[in-house]
Short mmCIF file of C-alpha atoms and ligand atoms in Angstrom, two decimals:
data_model
loop_
_atom_site.label_atom_id
_atom_site.label_comp_id
_atom_site.label_asym_id
_atom_site.label_seq_id
_atom_site.Cartn_x
_atom_site.Cartn_y
_atom_site.Cartn_z
CA UNK G 1 -34.77 -56.54 131.29
CA UNK G 2 -33.06 -53.60 129.65
CA UNK G 3 -33.74 -52.90 125.97
CA UNK G 4 -32.64 -50.14 123.61
CA UNK G 5 -35.64 -49.28 121.48
CA UNK G 6 -36.37 -47.32 118.32
CA UNK G 7 -39.57 -45.61 119.42
CA UNK G 8 -40.52 -43.81 116.21
CA UNK G 9 -39.50 -44.18 112.55
CA UNK G 10 -36.28 -42.39 111.69
CA UNK G 11 -35.71 -41.16 115.25
CA UNK G 12 -31.95 -41.40 114.72
CA UNK G 13 -31.39 -42.60 118.28
CA UNK G 14 -32.62 -45.29 120.66
CA UNK G 15 -34.32 -45.03 124.02
CA UNK G 16 -33.71 -47.24 127.02
CA UNK G 17 -36.80 -49.05 128.24
CA UNK G 18 -37.33 -51.70 130.87
CA UNK G 19 -39.50 -54.61 129.81
CA UNK G 20 -40.55 -57.95 131.21
CA UNK G 21 -38.45 -60.88 130.04
CA UNK G 22 -40.35 -62.40 127.09
CA UNK G 23 -41.76 -65.92 127.08
CA UNK G 24 -40.79 -68.01 124.04
CA UNK G 25 -43.80 -69.19 122.01
CA UNK G 26 -43.86 -72.70 120.52
CA UNK G 27 -40.91 -73.29 118.19
CA UNK G 28 -38.89 -70.48 119.74
CA UNK G 29 -36.16 -70.10 122.35
CA UNK G 30 -35.48 -67.36 124.87
CA UNK G 31 -31.85 -66.27 124.66
CA UNK G 32 -29.90 -64.41 127.31
CA UNK G 33 -27.88 -62.04 125.14
CA UNK G 34 -24.21 -61.63 125.90
CA UNK G 35 -23.06 -59.72 122.80
CA UNK G 36 -24.67 -58.08 119.80
CA UNK G 37 -22.64 -56.55 116.99
CA UNK G 38 -23.68 -53.25 115.44
CA UNK G 39 -24.32 -53.45 111.71
CA UNK G 40 -24.67 -50.63 109.21
CA UNK G 41 -28.18 -51.94 108.58
CA UNK G 42 -29.02 -50.99 112.18
CA UNK G 43 -28.04 -47.43 111.29
CA UNK G 44 -30.30 -47.54 108.24
CA UNK G 45 -33.16 -48.75 110.48
CA UNK G 46 -32.52 -46.11 113.15
CA UNK G 47 -32.11 -43.32 110.60
CA UNK G 48 -35.31 -44.24 108.74
CA UNK G 49 -33.65 -45.33 105.50
CA UNK G 50 -35.48 -48.66 105.33
CA UNK G 51 -39.25 -48.76 104.84
CA UNK G 52 -41.79 -49.98 107.40
CA UNK G 53 -39.79 -51.09 110.42
CA UNK G 54 -42.01 -52.53 113.10
CA UNK G 55 -42.28 -49.76 115.72
CA UNK G 56 -41.25 -49.87 118.49
CA UNK G 57 -38.39 -52.21 117.63
CA UNK G 58 -35.23 -53.38 119.35
CA UNK G 59 -32.47 -53.37 116.67
CA UNK G 60 -29.61 -55.83 116.44
CA UNK G 61 -29.20 -58.95 114.32
CA UNK G 62 -25.71 -60.24 115.14
CA UNK G 63 -26.61 -61.78 118.47
CA UNK G 64 -24.67 -64.23 120.61
CA UNK G 65 -26.06 -65.64 123.82
CA UNK G 66 -27.18 -68.70 125.67
CA UNK G 67 -30.51 -70.46 125.53
CA UNK G 68 -32.31 -69.62 128.75
CA UNK G 69 -35.67 -71.21 128.06
CA UNK G 70 -36.99 -73.52 125.35
CA UNK G 71 -40.49 -73.17 123.93
CA UNK G 72 -42.74 -76.11 123.12
CA UNK G 73 -41.89 -78.32 120.15
CA UNK G 74 -38.28 -77.18 119.77
CA UNK G 75 -35.87 -79.86 118.60
CA UNK G 76 -32.13 -79.90 119.04
CA UNK G 77 -31.63 -77.00 121.45
CA UNK G 78 -31.33 -77.10 125.22
CA UNK G 79 -30.97 -74.61 128.05
CA UNK G 80 -27.36 -73.41 128.22
CA UNK G 81 -26.53 -73.91 124.52
CA UNK G 82 -24.54 -71.05 123.02
CA UNK G 83 -26.21 -69.80 119.86
CA UNK G 84 -26.12 -66.98 117.35
CA UNK G 85 -29.08 -65.19 115.79
CA UNK G 86 -28.73 -63.63 112.31
CA UNK G 87 -30.70 -61.14 110.21
CA UNK G 88 -32.98 -63.79 108.69
CA UNK G 89 -35.44 -64.44 111.51
CA UNK G 90 -37.75 -66.75 109.55
CA UNK G 91 -38.85 -67.73 106.09
CA UNK G 92 -42.10 -69.38 104.99
CA UNK G 93 -40.63 -72.53 103.47
CA UNK G 94 -43.35 -72.71 100.81
CA UNK G 95 -43.03 -69.78 98.40
CA UNK G 96 -41.24 -70.24 95.07
CA UNK G 97 -38.02 -68.73 96.42
CA UNK G 98 -37.95 -70.92 99.50
CA UNK G 99 -38.63 -73.99 97.39
CA UNK G 100 -35.63 -73.31 95.18
CA UNK G 101 -33.09 -72.62 97.92
CA UNK G 102 -33.39 -68.83 97.90
CA UNK G 103 -35.03 -68.29 101.25
CA UNK G 104 -33.07 -65.02 101.42
CA UNK G 105 -35.65 -63.72 98.92
CA UNK G 106 -38.69 -65.29 100.64
CA UNK G 107 -41.77 -63.15 100.12
CA UNK G 108 -42.82 -63.79 103.71
CA UNK G 109 -39.41 -63.57 105.38
CA UNK G 110 -39.03 -61.68 108.65
CA UNK G 111 -35.87 -59.95 109.72
CA UNK G 112 -34.34 -59.67 113.17
CA UNK G 113 -34.07 -56.21 114.69
CA UNK G 114 -36.28 -54.76 111.96
CA UNK G 115 -39.62 -56.58 111.86
CA UNK G 116 -39.13 -58.40 115.15
CA UNK G 117 -37.13 -57.42 118.20
CA UNK G 118 -33.39 -58.08 118.04
CA UNK G 119 -30.40 -58.15 120.32
CA UNK G 120 -29.91 -54.67 121.76
CA UNK G 121 -31.37 -56.04 124.99
CA UNK G 122 -30.64 -58.42 127.85
CA UNK G 123 -32.86 -61.11 126.30
CA UNK G 124 -34.29 -61.92 122.90
CA UNK G 125 -36.58 -64.55 121.43
CA UNK G 126 -35.73 -66.40 118.22
CA UNK G 127 -37.23 -69.08 115.99
CA UNK G 128 -35.21 -72.16 116.92
CA UNK G 129 -34.89 -73.21 113.25
CA UNK G 130 -32.98 -70.02 112.44
CA UNK G 131 -30.32 -69.97 115.15
CA UNK G 132 -26.83 -71.43 114.86
CA UNK G 133 -24.27 -72.89 117.18
CA UNK G 134 -21.22 -70.71 117.54
CA UNK G 135 -17.83 -72.35 116.87
CA UNK G 136 -15.95 -72.99 120.13
CA UNK G 137 -12.91 -71.11 118.85
CA UNK G 138 -14.66 -67.76 119.36
CA UNK G 139 -15.52 -65.75 122.44
CA UNK G 140 -19.01 -64.24 122.53
CA UNK G 141 -18.06 -60.72 121.47
CA UNK G 142 -15.66 -61.78 118.75
CA UNK G 143 -18.25 -64.22 117.35
CA UNK G 144 -21.00 -61.61 117.05
CA UNK G 145 -19.68 -59.95 113.84
CA UNK G 146 -19.66 -63.35 112.13
CA UNK G 147 -23.46 -63.35 112.14
CA UNK G 148 -24.03 -60.60 109.57
CA UNK G 149 -20.76 -59.03 108.48
CA UNK G 150 -19.50 -62.59 108.18
CA UNK G 151 -22.54 -64.35 106.72
CA UNK G 152 -23.68 -61.71 104.26
CA UNK G 153 -20.08 -60.75 103.49
CA UNK G 154 -19.47 -64.40 102.66
CA UNK G 155 -22.54 -64.56 100.42
CA UNK G 156 -21.33 -61.44 98.58
CA UNK G 157 -17.87 -62.97 98.27
CA UNK G 158 -19.30 -66.11 96.68
CA UNK G 159 -21.41 -64.00 94.30
CA UNK G 160 -18.21 -62.29 93.16
CA UNK G 161 -17.21 -65.61 91.53
CA UNK G 162 -13.72 -66.94 91.26
CA UNK G 163 -11.84 -63.66 91.34
CA UNK G 164 -8.07 -63.74 91.60
CA UNK G 165 -7.95 -59.98 92.12
CA UNK G 166 -10.78 -58.86 94.38
CA UNK G 167 -11.56 -55.24 95.23
CA UNK G 168 -13.37 -54.35 98.48
CA UNK G 169 -14.95 -50.89 98.60
CA UNK G 170 -15.53 -49.74 102.17
CA UNK G 171 -13.25 -51.44 104.67
CA UNK G 172 -15.56 -51.86 107.65
CA UNK G 173 -17.00 -54.80 109.52
CA UNK G 174 -17.83 -57.05 106.55
CA UNK G 175 -14.74 -56.25 104.49
CA UNK G 176 -12.39 -56.94 107.38
CA UNK G 177 -13.81 -60.47 107.53
CA UNK G 178 -14.07 -61.07 103.77
CA UNK G 179 -10.47 -59.91 103.27
CA UNK G 180 -9.27 -62.72 105.53
CA UNK G 181 -11.37 -65.37 103.78
CA UNK G 182 -10.29 -64.16 100.34
CA UNK G 183 -6.60 -64.07 101.27
CA UNK G 184 -6.96 -67.59 102.74
CA UNK G 185 -8.38 -68.79 99.42
CA UNK G 186 -5.50 -67.28 97.47
CA UNK G 187 -7.09 -64.05 96.19
CA UNK G 188 -5.19 -60.82 95.98
CA UNK G 189 -7.27 -58.31 97.93
CA UNK G 190 -7.37 -54.63 96.98
CA UNK G 191 -8.95 -52.48 99.70
CA UNK G 192 -10.58 -49.15 98.91
CA UNK G 193 -11.34 -46.76 101.76
CA UNK G 194 -12.54 -43.18 102.00
CA UNK G 195 -9.86 -41.08 100.30
CA UNK G 196 -7.14 -40.21 102.80
CA UNK G 197 -8.22 -42.71 105.48
CA UNK G 198 -4.68 -43.93 106.13
CA UNK G 199 -5.67 -45.76 109.32
CA UNK G 200 -8.23 -47.91 107.53
CA UNK G 201 -5.73 -48.56 104.75
CA UNK G 202 -3.08 -49.71 107.23
CA UNK G 203 -5.72 -51.91 108.92
CA UNK G 204 -6.55 -53.52 105.55
CA UNK G 205 -2.89 -54.23 104.85
CA UNK G 206 -2.49 -55.85 108.26
CA UNK G 207 -5.38 -58.17 107.41
CA UNK G 208 -3.72 -59.36 104.23
CA UNK G 209 -4.70 -56.82 101.57
CA UNK G 210 -2.08 -56.66 98.84
CA UNK G 211 -2.87 -53.00 98.21
CA UNK G 212 -4.95 -50.37 99.98
CA UNK G 213 -5.87 -46.90 98.79
CA UNK G 214 -8.64 -44.39 98.35
CA UNK G 215 -11.89 -45.27 96.54
CA UNK G 216 -10.97 -42.64 93.92
CA UNK G 217 -7.65 -44.33 93.15
CA UNK G 218 -6.79 -46.88 90.48
CA UNK G 219 -5.54 -50.20 91.85
CA UNK G 220 -2.13 -51.28 90.53
CA UNK G 221 -3.83 -54.05 88.54
CA UNK G 222 -7.36 -54.23 87.14
CA UNK G 223 -9.85 -56.24 89.22
CA UNK G 224 -11.65 -59.48 88.36
CA UNK G 225 -14.42 -58.56 90.80
CA UNK G 226 -15.32 -55.96 93.37
CA UNK G 227 -17.66 -55.95 96.36
CA UNK G 228 -19.13 -52.62 97.45
CA UNK G 229 -19.86 -52.51 101.17
CA UNK G 230 -20.04 -48.72 101.45
CA UNK G 231 -23.60 -47.36 100.95
CA UNK G 232 -22.41 -45.03 98.21
CA UNK G 233 -23.98 -45.34 94.75
CA UNK G 234 -21.24 -43.51 92.87
CA UNK G 235 -18.91 -46.39 93.73
CA UNK G 236 -20.81 -48.61 91.25
CA UNK G 237 -19.49 -46.90 88.08
CA UNK G 238 -16.18 -46.33 89.88
CA UNK G 239 -15.78 -50.06 90.62
CA UNK G 240 -16.96 -51.05 87.13
CA UNK G 241 -14.28 -48.82 85.65
CA UNK G 242 -11.64 -50.84 87.56
CA UNK G 243 -12.78 -54.30 86.42
CA UNK G 244 -11.66 -56.43 83.49
CA UNK G 245 -14.09 -57.76 80.84
CA UNK G 246 -16.59 -60.20 82.43
CA UNK G 247 -15.79 -58.59 85.78
CA UNK G 248 -18.45 -58.65 88.50
CA UNK G 249 -19.43 -55.81 90.82
CA UNK G 250 -21.46 -56.93 93.85
CA UNK G 251 -23.44 -54.41 95.89
CA UNK G 252 -23.57 -55.97 99.34
CA UNK G 253 -25.50 -53.42 101.38
CA UNK G 254 -29.25 -53.20 101.96
CA UNK G 255 -29.34 -49.48 101.16
CA UNK G 256 -27.27 -47.28 98.89
CA UNK G 257 -27.46 -43.70 97.71
CA UNK G 258 -28.60 -43.32 94.09
CA UNK G 259 -26.29 -44.66 91.42
CA UNK G 260 -25.34 -41.88 88.99
CA UNK G 261 -25.79 -42.33 85.23
CA UNK G 262 -22.71 -43.78 83.60
CA UNK G 263 -21.57 -44.56 80.06
CA UNK G 264 -22.52 -47.97 78.69
CA UNK G 265 -18.88 -48.73 77.89
CA UNK G 266 -18.31 -49.32 81.63
CA UNK G 267 -20.76 -52.24 81.51
CA UNK G 268 -19.84 -53.44 78.01
CA UNK G 269 -17.82 -56.64 77.54
CA UNK G 270 -20.09 -58.69 79.78
CA UNK G 271 -19.39 -56.94 83.02
CA UNK G 272 -22.04 -57.67 85.64
CA UNK G 273 -23.55 -55.54 88.40
CA UNK G 274 -25.61 -57.36 91.00
CA UNK G 275 -26.84 -56.98 94.54
CA UNK G 276 -26.81 -59.45 97.38
CA UNK G 277 -29.82 -59.61 99.65
CA UNK G 278 -29.96 -61.14 103.12
CA UNK G 279 -28.71 -64.68 103.73
CA UNK G 280 -29.82 -68.28 103.69
CA UNK G 281 -29.27 -70.80 106.45
CA UNK G 282 -26.98 -72.65 104.04
CA UNK G 283 -24.74 -69.55 103.87
CA UNK G 284 -24.57 -69.62 107.66
CA UNK G 285 -23.70 -73.31 107.85
CA UNK G 286 -20.95 -72.93 105.24
CA UNK G 287 -19.44 -69.78 106.68
CA UNK G 288 -19.51 -70.85 110.34
CA UNK G 289 -17.69 -74.04 109.31
CA UNK G 290 -15.13 -72.09 107.26
CA UNK G 291 -14.39 -69.23 109.67
CA UNK G 292 -12.39 -71.20 112.26
CA UNK G 293 -10.39 -72.90 109.50
CA UNK G 294 -9.10 -69.58 108.05
CA UNK G 295 -9.08 -68.65 110.94
CA UNK G 296 -11.09 -65.44 110.67
CA UNK G 297 -10.18 -63.08 113.50
CA UNK G 298 -12.66 -60.32 114.17
CA UNK G 299 -11.53 -56.96 115.49
CA UNK G 300 -14.10 -55.61 117.90
CA UNK G 301 -14.63 -52.39 119.84
CA UNK G 302 -16.74 -53.09 122.90
CA UNK G 303 -19.54 -50.87 124.20
CA UNK G 304 -21.99 -51.44 127.03
CA UNK G 305 -25.57 -52.15 125.97
CA UNK G 306 -26.69 -48.75 127.24
CA UNK G 307 -24.00 -47.11 125.07
CA UNK G 308 -25.75 -48.24 121.89
CA UNK G 309 -26.30 -44.67 120.71
CA UNK G 310 -22.60 -43.91 121.08
CA UNK G 311 -21.73 -47.04 119.09
CA UNK G 312 -24.18 -46.03 116.34
CA UNK G 313 -22.76 -42.50 116.26
CA UNK G 314 -19.22 -43.84 115.97
CA UNK G 315 -20.26 -46.09 113.09
CA UNK G 316 -22.09 -43.22 111.39
CA UNK G 317 -18.95 -41.07 111.68
CA UNK G 318 -16.61 -43.80 110.41
CA UNK G 319 -14.79 -44.01 113.74
CA UNK G 320 -15.05 -47.80 114.19
CA UNK G 321 -12.19 -50.05 113.09
CA UNK G 322 -13.53 -53.56 112.52
CA UNK G 323 -16.86 -54.01 114.33
CA UNK G 324 -18.61 -52.27 117.22
CA UNK G 325 -20.12 -54.82 119.63
CA UNK G 326 -22.54 -54.20 122.48
CA UNK G 327 -22.13 -56.38 125.52
CA UNK G 328 -24.58 -56.91 128.35
CA UNK G 329 -21.96 -57.86 130.92
CA UNK G 330 -22.44 -61.59 130.32
CA UNK G 331 -19.91 -62.05 127.52
CA UNK G 332 -17.55 -64.98 127.94
CA UNK G 333 -14.04 -64.60 126.52
ZN1 ZN K 401 -26.28 -56.69 109.21
ZN1 ZN K 402 -40.79 -68.28 101.43
#
């Protein structure tokens, strides 16, 4: 099988290798990948911004494919089932976080495309307890962004609380999904893009944003909450300065540049800054049930599997509208 591999930490690019098709161990399934979305986290892995990736590693944690082979002692999955594989590859089920419903913070969690091989390949292996059926309403490629941009975006959206006026900083893959969910639930969405990025602003308005402008601009009304998807620390005080008392600012990315010092008055009056880490399987169940009801429509740019480096470069340069998705040639519409 073909696989795109990060061969050394921080290499900044992937190499094509040919490998034998893996055999699923007990409790796991072998999946024939049809589509894998490209997440900003993949860029952080490839560029060496996250510590201790397993090397070599196949990135990719927004995987859609069909079960090709079932390992021993797997319940509820059969050959031919269409499934999705997210960032959370496994959790221990016994640590204090797992026991209280926060498996996203599990001390022994493993993550797809970072500590174990992911979906930038023709096949991947996944723990059967951590894969999800894909709603029938979606084709393979359009479903792929639901698995991280959707799931973690949805977790961040819930952490923002009941905001009537919601700001989204960075209008990429996750924000283009969250904007649709928020508009569906009656929020007014304010989209903040790189200053001067008129195309992204027009895209946000088409997806239901009430207002779109640069991240250095004041929205026409103050915000009840903001979610920061861009990996840019200076947006934290910027977003705080746009929120009302008791407003919430959620940092949704796994990596961010340093947050500059800011005056305490920006946090005063019970404003909250928090991060969102990873996802739980409950997030996935809730979001995959909600998405077709909205209905969330994902906007994808397709690349061949072997064009993974071009997709990463386009994401790095801000040239992707919606989500870049790699396809192996097996994607079903
Ligand atoms: Zn991701
Ligand atoms: Zn645990």
